PDB file of C-alpha atoms and ligand atoms in Angstrom:
ATOM      1  CA  UNK A  52       7.344 -24.520 -44.504  1.00 53.00           C
ATOM      2  CA  UNK A  53       4.346 -25.329 -46.730  1.00 63.00           C
ATOM      3  CA  UNK A  54       2.435 -22.887 -49.285  1.00 75.00           C
ATOM      4  CA  UNK A  55      -0.716 -21.761 -48.468  1.00 79.00           C
ATOM      5  CA  UNK A  56      -2.340 -24.192 -50.619  1.00 86.00           C
ATOM      6  CA  UNK A  57      -0.970 -27.112 -48.587  1.00 86.00           C
ATOM      7  CA  UNK A  58      -1.504 -25.144 -45.248  1.00 85.00           C
ATOM      8  CA  UNK A  59      -5.384 -24.645 -46.196  1.00 87.00           C
ATOM      9  CA  UNK A  60      -5.383 -28.324 -47.061  1.00 91.00           C
ATOM     10  CA  UNK A  61      -3.898 -29.620 -43.826  1.00 91.00           C
ATOM     11  CA  UNK A  62      -6.413 -27.294 -42.040  1.00 93.00           C
ATOM     12  CA  UNK A  63      -9.246 -28.974 -43.428  1.00 93.00           C
ATOM     13  CA  UNK A  64      -7.743 -32.083 -42.361  1.00 95.00           C
ATOM     14  CA  UNK A  65      -7.206 -31.152 -39.225  1.00 97.00           C
ATOM     15  CA  UNK A  66     -10.385 -29.683 -38.582  1.00 95.00           C
ATOM     16  CA  UNK A  67     -12.302 -32.751 -39.725  1.00 95.00           C
ATOM     17  CA  UNK A  68     -10.637 -35.059 -37.309  1.00 96.00           C
ATOM     18  CA  UNK A  69     -11.337 -32.424 -34.540  1.00 95.00           C
ATOM     19  CA  UNK A  70      -7.632 -31.579 -33.729  1.00 98.00           C
ATOM     20  CA  UNK A  71      -7.870 -28.205 -35.230  1.00 98.00           C
ATOM     21  CA  UNK A  72     -10.553 -26.559 -32.715  1.00 98.00           C
ATOM     22  CA  UNK A  73     -13.119 -24.380 -34.756  1.00 97.00           C
ATOM     23  CA  UNK A  74     -12.423 -20.974 -35.514  1.00 97.00           C
ATOM     24  CA  UNK A  75      -8.409 -21.594 -35.186  1.00 96.00           C
ATOM     25  CA  UNK A  76      -5.807 -21.678 -37.889  1.00 95.00           C
ATOM     26  CA  UNK A  77      -2.424 -23.323 -37.805  1.00 94.00           C
ATOM     27  CA  UNK A  78       0.670 -21.470 -37.435  1.00 93.00           C
ATOM     28  CA  UNK A  79       4.610 -22.770 -37.930  1.00 88.00           C
ATOM     29  CA  UNK A  80       5.692 -19.561 -36.104  1.00 92.00           C
ATOM     30  CA  UNK A  81       5.396 -19.316 -32.425  1.00 95.00           C
ATOM     31  CA  UNK A  82       3.794 -15.786 -31.519  1.00 96.00           C
ATOM     32  CA  UNK A  83       4.813 -14.016 -28.478  1.00 97.00           C
ATOM     33  CA  UNK A  84       1.766 -12.695 -26.422  1.00 96.00           C
ATOM     34  CA  UNK A  85       1.161 -11.127 -22.834  1.00 97.00           C
ATOM     35  CA  UNK A  86       0.537  -8.056 -21.299  1.00 96.00           C
ATOM     36  CA  UNK A  87       3.156  -5.848 -19.294  1.00 96.00           C
ATOM     37  CA  UNK A  88       7.068  -6.692 -19.560  1.00 97.00           C
ATOM     38  CA  UNK A  89       9.133  -9.892 -19.485  1.00 98.00           C
ATOM     39  CA  UNK A  90      10.317 -10.194 -15.715  1.00 98.00           C
ATOM     40  CA  UNK A  91      14.102 -10.634 -14.960  1.00 97.00           C
ATOM     41  CA  UNK A  92      14.934 -14.105 -13.586  1.00 98.00           C
ATOM     42  CA  UNK A  93      17.176 -14.351 -10.548  1.00 98.00           C
ATOM     43  CA  UNK A  94      18.027 -18.147  -9.678  1.00 98.00           C
ATOM     44  CA  UNK A  95      19.135 -17.248  -6.311  1.00 98.00           C
ATOM     45  CA  UNK A  96      15.936 -15.825  -5.418  1.00 98.00           C
ATOM     46  CA  UNK A  97      13.317 -17.216  -7.445  1.00 98.00           C
ATOM     47  CA  UNK A  98      10.969 -19.295  -5.134  1.00 98.00           C
ATOM     48  CA  UNK A  99       8.137 -21.367  -6.281  1.00 98.00           C
ATOM     49  CA  UNK A 100       5.193 -21.421  -3.666  1.00 98.00           C
ATOM     50  CA  UNK A 101       1.933 -23.765  -3.070  1.00 98.00           C
ATOM     51  CA  UNK A 102      -0.600 -22.238  -0.652  1.00 98.00           C
ATOM     52  CA  UNK A 103      -4.428 -22.062   0.379  1.00 98.00           C
ATOM     53  CA  UNK A 104      -6.286 -25.268   0.865  1.00 99.00           C
ATOM     54  CA  UNK A 105      -3.669 -27.752   1.055  1.00 99.00           C
ATOM     55  CA  UNK A 106      -2.291 -29.899   4.000  1.00 98.00           C
ATOM     56  CA  UNK A 107       1.105 -29.085   3.110  1.00 98.00           C
ATOM     57  CA  UNK A 108       2.199 -25.579   1.830  1.00 98.00           C
ATOM     58  CA  UNK A 109       5.326 -25.466   0.613  1.00 98.00           C
ATOM     59  CA  UNK A 110       8.048 -23.581  -1.236  1.00 98.00           C
ATOM     60  CA  UNK A 111      10.642 -24.705  -3.617  1.00 98.00           C
ATOM     61  CA  UNK A 112      14.153 -22.789  -4.524  1.00 98.00           C
ATOM     62  CA  UNK A 113      15.062 -23.059  -8.058  1.00 98.00           C
ATOM     63  CA  UNK A 114      17.425 -25.918  -7.253  1.00 98.00           C
ATOM     64  CA  UNK A 115      15.090 -27.730  -5.460  1.00 98.00           C
ATOM     65  CA  UNK A 116      12.512 -27.476  -8.049  1.00 98.00           C
ATOM     66  CA  UNK A 117      15.377 -28.803 -10.823  1.00 98.00           C
ATOM     67  CA  UNK A 118      15.568 -31.775  -8.473  1.00 98.00           C
ATOM     68  CA  UNK A 119      11.921 -32.891  -9.213  1.00 98.00           C
ATOM     69  CA  UNK A 120      11.072 -35.901 -11.474  1.00 98.00           C
ATOM     70  CA  UNK A 121      10.648 -34.761 -14.939  1.00 98.00           C
ATOM     71  CA  UNK A 122       8.091 -35.289 -17.673  1.00 98.00           C
ATOM     72  CA  UNK A 123       8.015 -34.876 -21.422  1.00 98.00           C
ATOM     73  CA  UNK A 124       4.694 -34.125 -23.227  1.00 98.00           C
ATOM     74  CA  UNK A 125       3.900 -33.229 -26.644  1.00 98.00           C
ATOM     75  CA  UNK A 126       0.727 -31.315 -27.382  1.00 98.00           C
ATOM     76  CA  UNK A 127      -0.811 -28.773 -29.365  1.00 98.00           C
ATOM     77  CA  UNK A 128      -1.185 -24.932 -28.145  1.00 98.00           C
ATOM     78  CA  UNK A 129      -4.245 -22.999 -28.708  1.00 98.00           C
ATOM     79  CA  UNK A 130      -4.588 -19.271 -28.306  1.00 98.00           C
ATOM     80  CA  UNK A 131      -7.911 -17.591 -28.102  1.00 97.00           C
ATOM     81  CA  UNK A 132      -6.827 -14.954 -30.865  1.00 96.00           C
ATOM     82  CA  UNK A 133      -7.113 -18.134 -33.173  1.00 97.00           C
ATOM     83  CA  UNK A 134      -3.717 -19.579 -33.781  1.00 97.00           C
ATOM     84  CA  UNK A 135      -2.976 -23.128 -33.031  1.00 97.00           C
ATOM     85  CA  UNK A 136       0.523 -24.239 -32.814  1.00 97.00           C
ATOM     86  CA  UNK A 137       0.911 -28.256 -33.167  1.00 97.00           C
ATOM     87  CA  UNK A 138       3.231 -30.798 -31.854  1.00 97.00           C
ATOM     88  CA  UNK A 139       5.092 -28.624 -28.867  1.00 98.00           C
ATOM     89  CA  UNK A 140       7.386 -30.694 -26.998  1.00 98.00           C
ATOM     90  CA  UNK A 141       7.572 -29.598 -23.365  1.00 98.00           C
ATOM     91  CA  UNK A 142       9.577 -30.917 -20.278  1.00 98.00           C
ATOM     92  CA  UNK A 143       9.191 -30.226 -16.615  1.00 98.00           C
ATOM     93  CA  UNK A 144       7.548 -31.236 -13.966  1.00 98.00           C
ATOM     94  CA  UNK A 145       3.953 -33.120 -13.996  1.00 98.00           C
ATOM     95  CA  UNK A 146       1.111 -30.844 -11.866  1.00 98.00           C
ATOM     96  CA  UNK A 147       0.393 -34.279 -10.297  1.00 98.00           C
ATOM     97  CA  UNK A 148       3.734 -34.319  -8.615  1.00 98.00           C
ATOM     98  CA  UNK A 149       3.083 -30.871  -7.082  1.00 98.00           C
ATOM     99  CA  UNK A 150      -0.296 -31.722  -6.022  1.00 98.00           C
ATOM    100  CA  UNK A 151       0.546 -34.856  -4.216  1.00 98.00           C
ATOM    101  CA  UNK A 152       3.330 -33.115  -2.590  1.00 98.00           C
ATOM    102  CA  UNK A 153       0.908 -30.296  -1.378  1.00 98.00           C
ATOM    103  CA  UNK A 154      -1.912 -32.751  -0.585  1.00 98.00           C
ATOM    104  CA  UNK A 155      -5.086 -30.272  -1.310  1.00 98.00           C
ATOM    105  CA  UNK A 156      -7.743 -30.748   1.247  1.00 98.00           C
ATOM    106  CA  UNK A 157     -11.233 -31.967   0.306  1.00 98.00           C
ATOM    107  CA  UNK A 158     -12.352 -28.341   0.094  1.00 98.00           C
ATOM    108  CA  UNK A 159      -9.923 -27.535  -2.631  1.00 98.00           C
ATOM    109  CA  UNK A 160     -11.593 -27.461  -6.220  1.00 98.00           C
ATOM    110  CA  UNK A 161      -9.902 -24.845  -7.944  1.00 99.00           C
ATOM    111  CA  UNK A 162      -6.345 -23.541  -8.534  1.00 99.00           C
ATOM    112  CA  UNK A 163      -5.226 -19.840  -9.235  1.00 99.00           C
ATOM    113  CA  UNK A 164      -1.942 -19.572 -10.713  1.00 99.00           C
ATOM    114  CA  UNK A 165       0.218 -16.819  -9.750  1.00 98.00           C
ATOM    115  CA  UNK A 166       2.852 -14.907 -11.861  1.00 98.00           C
ATOM    116  CA  UNK A 167       5.773 -12.428 -11.477  1.00 97.00           C
ATOM    117  CA  UNK A 168       4.259  -9.300 -12.756  1.00 96.00           C
ATOM    118  CA  UNK A 169       0.795 -10.149 -11.358  1.00 97.00           C
ATOM    119  CA  UNK A 170      -0.813 -12.107 -13.795  1.00 98.00           C
ATOM    120  CA  UNK A 171      -3.363 -14.569 -12.851  1.00 98.00           C
ATOM    121  CA  UNK A 172      -5.330 -17.215 -14.157  1.00 98.00           C
ATOM    122  CA  UNK A 173      -8.102 -19.846 -12.578  1.00 98.00           C
ATOM    123  CA  UNK A 174      -8.751 -23.830 -13.439  1.00 99.00           C
ATOM    124  CA  UNK A 175     -10.383 -26.350 -11.959  1.00 98.00           C
ATOM    125  CA  UNK A 176      -8.117 -28.412 -10.010  1.00 98.00           C
ATOM    126  CA  UNK A 177      -9.384 -31.700 -11.489  1.00 98.00           C
ATOM    127  CA  UNK A 178      -7.914 -30.378 -15.013  1.00 98.00           C
ATOM    128  CA  UNK A 179      -4.565 -29.816 -13.503  1.00 98.00           C
ATOM    129  CA  UNK A 180      -4.375 -33.469 -12.673  1.00 98.00           C
ATOM    130  CA  UNK A 181      -4.691 -34.650 -16.399  1.00 98.00           C
ATOM    131  CA  UNK A 182      -1.593 -36.559 -17.749  1.00 97.00           C
ATOM    132  CA  UNK A 183      -0.544 -33.804 -19.909  1.00 98.00           C
ATOM    133  CA  UNK A 184      -0.569 -30.875 -17.694  1.00 99.00           C
ATOM    134  CA  UNK A 185       2.992 -29.840 -16.495  1.00 99.00           C
ATOM    135  CA  UNK A 186       5.320 -26.880 -15.333  1.00 99.00           C
ATOM    136  CA  UNK A 187       7.629 -26.821 -18.228  1.00 98.00           C
ATOM    137  CA  UNK A 188      11.099 -25.106 -18.275  1.00 98.00           C
ATOM    138  CA  UNK A 189      11.975 -26.732 -21.824  1.00 98.00           C
ATOM    139  CA  UNK A 190      10.412 -26.610 -25.346  1.00 98.00           C
ATOM    140  CA  UNK A 191      11.551 -28.436 -28.171  1.00 92.00           C
ATOM    141  CA  UNK A 192      13.987 -29.186 -26.802  1.00 91.00           C
ATOM    142  CA  UNK A 193      15.704 -25.618 -25.688  1.00 97.00           C
ATOM    143  CA  UNK A 194      15.304 -23.786 -22.386  1.00 97.00           C
ATOM    144  CA  UNK A 195      12.138 -21.813 -22.432  1.00 98.00           C
ATOM    145  CA  UNK A 196      12.967 -18.335 -23.477  1.00 98.00           C
ATOM    146  CA  UNK A 197      11.984 -15.410 -21.266  1.00 98.00           C
ATOM    147  CA  UNK A 198       9.483 -14.016 -23.961  1.00 98.00           C
ATOM    148  CA  UNK A 199       8.054 -17.623 -23.822  1.00 98.00           C
ATOM    149  CA  UNK A 200       7.484 -17.731 -19.990  1.00 98.00           C
ATOM    150  CA  UNK A 201      11.165 -18.723 -18.999  1.00 98.00           C
ATOM    151  CA  UNK A 202      12.376 -19.757 -16.521  1.00 98.00           C
ATOM    152  CA  UNK A 203       9.037 -21.545 -15.767  1.00 98.00           C
ATOM    153  CA  UNK A 204       5.635 -22.021 -17.150  1.00 99.00           C
ATOM    154  CA  UNK A 205       2.264 -23.561 -16.885  1.00 99.00           C
ATOM    155  CA  UNK A 206       1.048 -25.826 -19.823  1.00 99.00           C
ATOM    156  CA  UNK A 207      -2.474 -26.915 -19.660  1.00 98.00           C
ATOM    157  CA  UNK A 208      -2.921 -28.090 -23.426  1.00 98.00           C
ATOM    158  CA  UNK A 209      -6.803 -28.913 -23.512  1.00 98.00           C
ATOM    159  CA  UNK A 210      -7.800 -25.127 -22.428  1.00 98.00           C
ATOM    160  CA  UNK A 211      -6.894 -22.060 -24.461  1.00 98.00           C
ATOM    161  CA  UNK A 212      -3.200 -20.793 -23.817  1.00 98.00           C
ATOM    162  CA  UNK A 213      -4.069 -17.576 -21.818  1.00 98.00           C
ATOM    163  CA  UNK A 214      -4.665 -20.370 -19.087  1.00 98.00           C
ATOM    164  CA  UNK A 215      -0.904 -21.420 -19.345  1.00 98.00           C
ATOM    165  CA  UNK A 216       0.796 -18.832 -17.394  1.00 98.00           C
ATOM    166  CA  UNK A 217       4.234 -17.610 -18.200  1.00 98.00           C
ATOM    167  CA  UNK A 218       6.704 -16.658 -15.533  1.00 98.00           C
ATOM    168  CA  UNK A 219       4.721 -18.654 -13.003  1.00 98.00           C
ATOM    169  CA  UNK A 220       5.649 -18.456  -9.339  1.00 98.00           C
ATOM    170  CA  UNK A 221       2.772 -19.808  -7.419  1.00 98.00           C
ATOM    171  CA  UNK A 222      -0.151 -22.010  -7.004  1.00 99.00           C
ATOM    172  CA  UNK A 223      -3.296 -20.787  -4.786  1.00 99.00           C
ATOM    173  CA  UNK A 224      -5.739 -23.751  -3.925  1.00 99.00           C
ATOM    174  CA  UNK A 225      -9.218 -22.561  -3.604  1.00 99.00           C
ATOM    175  CA  UNK A 226     -12.618 -23.611  -3.075  1.00 98.00           C
ATOM    176  CA  UNK A 227     -14.592 -21.334  -4.949  1.00 98.00           C
ATOM    177  CA  UNK A 228     -13.727 -20.373  -8.761  1.00 98.00           C
ATOM    178  CA  UNK A 229     -12.210 -16.974  -9.128  1.00 98.00           C
ATOM    179  CA  UNK A 230     -11.578 -14.900 -11.980  1.00 98.00           C
ATOM    180  CA  UNK A 231      -8.003 -14.206 -13.000  1.00 98.00           C
ATOM    181  CA  UNK A 232      -6.790 -11.290 -15.248  1.00 98.00           C
ATOM    182  CA  UNK A 233      -8.464 -11.971 -18.366  1.00 98.00           C
ATOM    183  CA  UNK A 234     -11.473 -13.759 -16.761  1.00 98.00           C
ATOM    184  CA  UNK A 235     -11.948 -10.375 -15.139  1.00 98.00           C
ATOM    185  CA  UNK A 236     -11.833  -8.701 -18.545  1.00 98.00           C
ATOM    186  CA  UNK A 237     -14.505 -11.100 -20.022  1.00 98.00           C
ATOM    187  CA  UNK A 238     -12.672 -14.139 -20.916  1.00 98.00           C
ATOM    188  CA  UNK A 239     -14.501 -17.552 -20.131  1.00 98.00           C
ATOM    189  CA  UNK A 240     -14.009 -19.095 -16.923  1.00 98.00           C
ATOM    190  CA  UNK A 241     -13.077 -22.458 -18.277  1.00 98.00           C
ATOM    191  CA  UNK A 242     -11.755 -21.591 -21.897  1.00 98.00           C
ATOM    192  CA  UNK A 243     -12.516 -25.177 -23.793  1.00 98.00           C
ATOM    193  CA  UNK A 244     -11.148 -24.441 -27.381  1.00 98.00           C
ATOM    194  CA  UNK A 245     -13.095 -27.592 -28.574  1.00 97.00           C
ATOM    195  CA  UNK A 246     -16.242 -25.838 -27.455  1.00 97.00           C
ATOM    196  CA  UNK A 247     -15.262 -22.177 -28.466  1.00 98.00           C
ATOM    197  CA  UNK A 248     -15.388 -20.900 -24.994  1.00 98.00           C
ATOM    198  CA  UNK A 249     -13.502 -17.664 -25.611  1.00 98.00           C
ATOM    199  CA  UNK A 250     -15.845 -15.131 -23.961  1.00 96.00           C
ATOM    200  CA  UNK A 251     -18.807 -15.245 -21.347  1.00 90.00           C
TER     201      UNK A 251
HETATM  202  N1  LIG B 539       2.366 -14.358 -17.123  1.00 97.19           N
HETATM  203  C1  LIG B 539       1.575 -14.584 -18.048  1.00 97.19           C
HETATM  204  N2  LIG B 539       1.236 -15.375 -18.771  1.00 97.19           N
HETATM  205  C2  LIG B 539       0.491 -15.539 -20.105  1.00 97.19           C
HETATM  206  C3  LIG B 539       0.182 -14.486 -20.715  1.00 97.19           C
HETATM  207  C4  LIG B 539       0.291 -12.826 -19.850  1.00 97.19           C
HETATM  208  O1  LIG B 539       0.108 -12.034 -20.410  1.00 97.19           O
HETATM  209  N3  LIG B 539       0.915 -13.165 -18.738  1.00 97.19           N
HETATM  210  N4  LIG B 539      -0.611 -14.488 -21.857  1.00 97.19           N
HETATM  211  C5  LIG B 539      -1.351 -15.669 -22.087  1.00 97.19           C
HETATM  212  C6  LIG B 539      -1.633 -15.757 -23.572  1.00 97.19           C
HETATM  213  S1  LIG B 539      -3.223 -14.825 -23.963  1.00 97.19           S
HETATM  214  C7  LIG B 539      -1.138 -16.660 -24.234  1.00 97.19           C
HETATM  215  S2  LIG B 539      -1.581 -16.989 -26.006  1.00 97.19           S
HETATM  216  C8  LIG B 539       0.091 -17.547 -24.075  1.00 97.19           C
HETATM  217  C9  LIG B 539       0.963 -17.140 -24.822  1.00 97.19           C
HETATM  218  O2  LIG B 539       2.546 -17.994 -25.064  1.00 97.19           O
HETATM  219  P1  LIG B 539       3.403 -17.721 -25.878  1.00 97.19           P
HETATM  220  O3  LIG B 539       3.545 -15.762 -25.807  1.00 97.19           O
HETATM  221  O4  LIG B 539       4.549 -18.465 -25.007  1.00 97.19           O
HETATM  222  O5  LIG B 539       3.053 -17.916 -27.135  1.00 97.19           O
HETATM  223  O6  LIG B 539       0.560 -17.181 -22.888  1.00 97.19           O
HETATM  224  C10 LIG B 539      -0.783 -16.803 -21.636  1.00 97.19           C
HETATM  225  N5  LIG B 539       0.406 -16.972 -20.518  1.00 97.19           N
HETATM  226 MO1  LIG B 540      -3.553 -16.004 -26.138  1.00 97.19          MO
END
């Protein structure tokens, strides 16, 4: 734990190097933030689906998902409500693995994330292909708790955290960008923290 003087010094330092985006402050805690209720997880009936503009749409059971190749990513996490949590260690399946398997058609340019409970959010396909984007089921190094999106959530470290959908169940590949839950309510279509793309 650090005192408030130390925290201010660290914040200044990280802001100067650009690691802490403008308007953000450091948190050591991990706030829980979402709309609606935490969904129940039933490993027997859980499915993850990929659909839309792909050559090979598919569906995976929890067991099948667990057999995919795994990656570990260390990354910072920036919520639009201004907290940033540094150095999270996530484990799970790289989005590249999912995309390679699905083979998006040339027309596919955006991806809509679909969640249990109906939450959605959008991002460009190119962004999902970055090295540190993954479907995470583990955090530092425990299984992801239900309130933080367990059993499975998206992690896109370079966009605001509302683009990292908890309880993710599917990906839809589309041609044109389409607003998700928060984007429909005024949040930015892209959401880059380094440019404070909070609202539009
Ligand atoms: N399904 C779903 N995913 C979601 C949300 C949500 O309301 N529903 N909220 C988003 C927002 S605004 C943030 S800041 C992060 C918070 O993740 P955390 O609760 O693990 O900190 O989840 C994102 N993913
Ligand atoms: Mo958020």
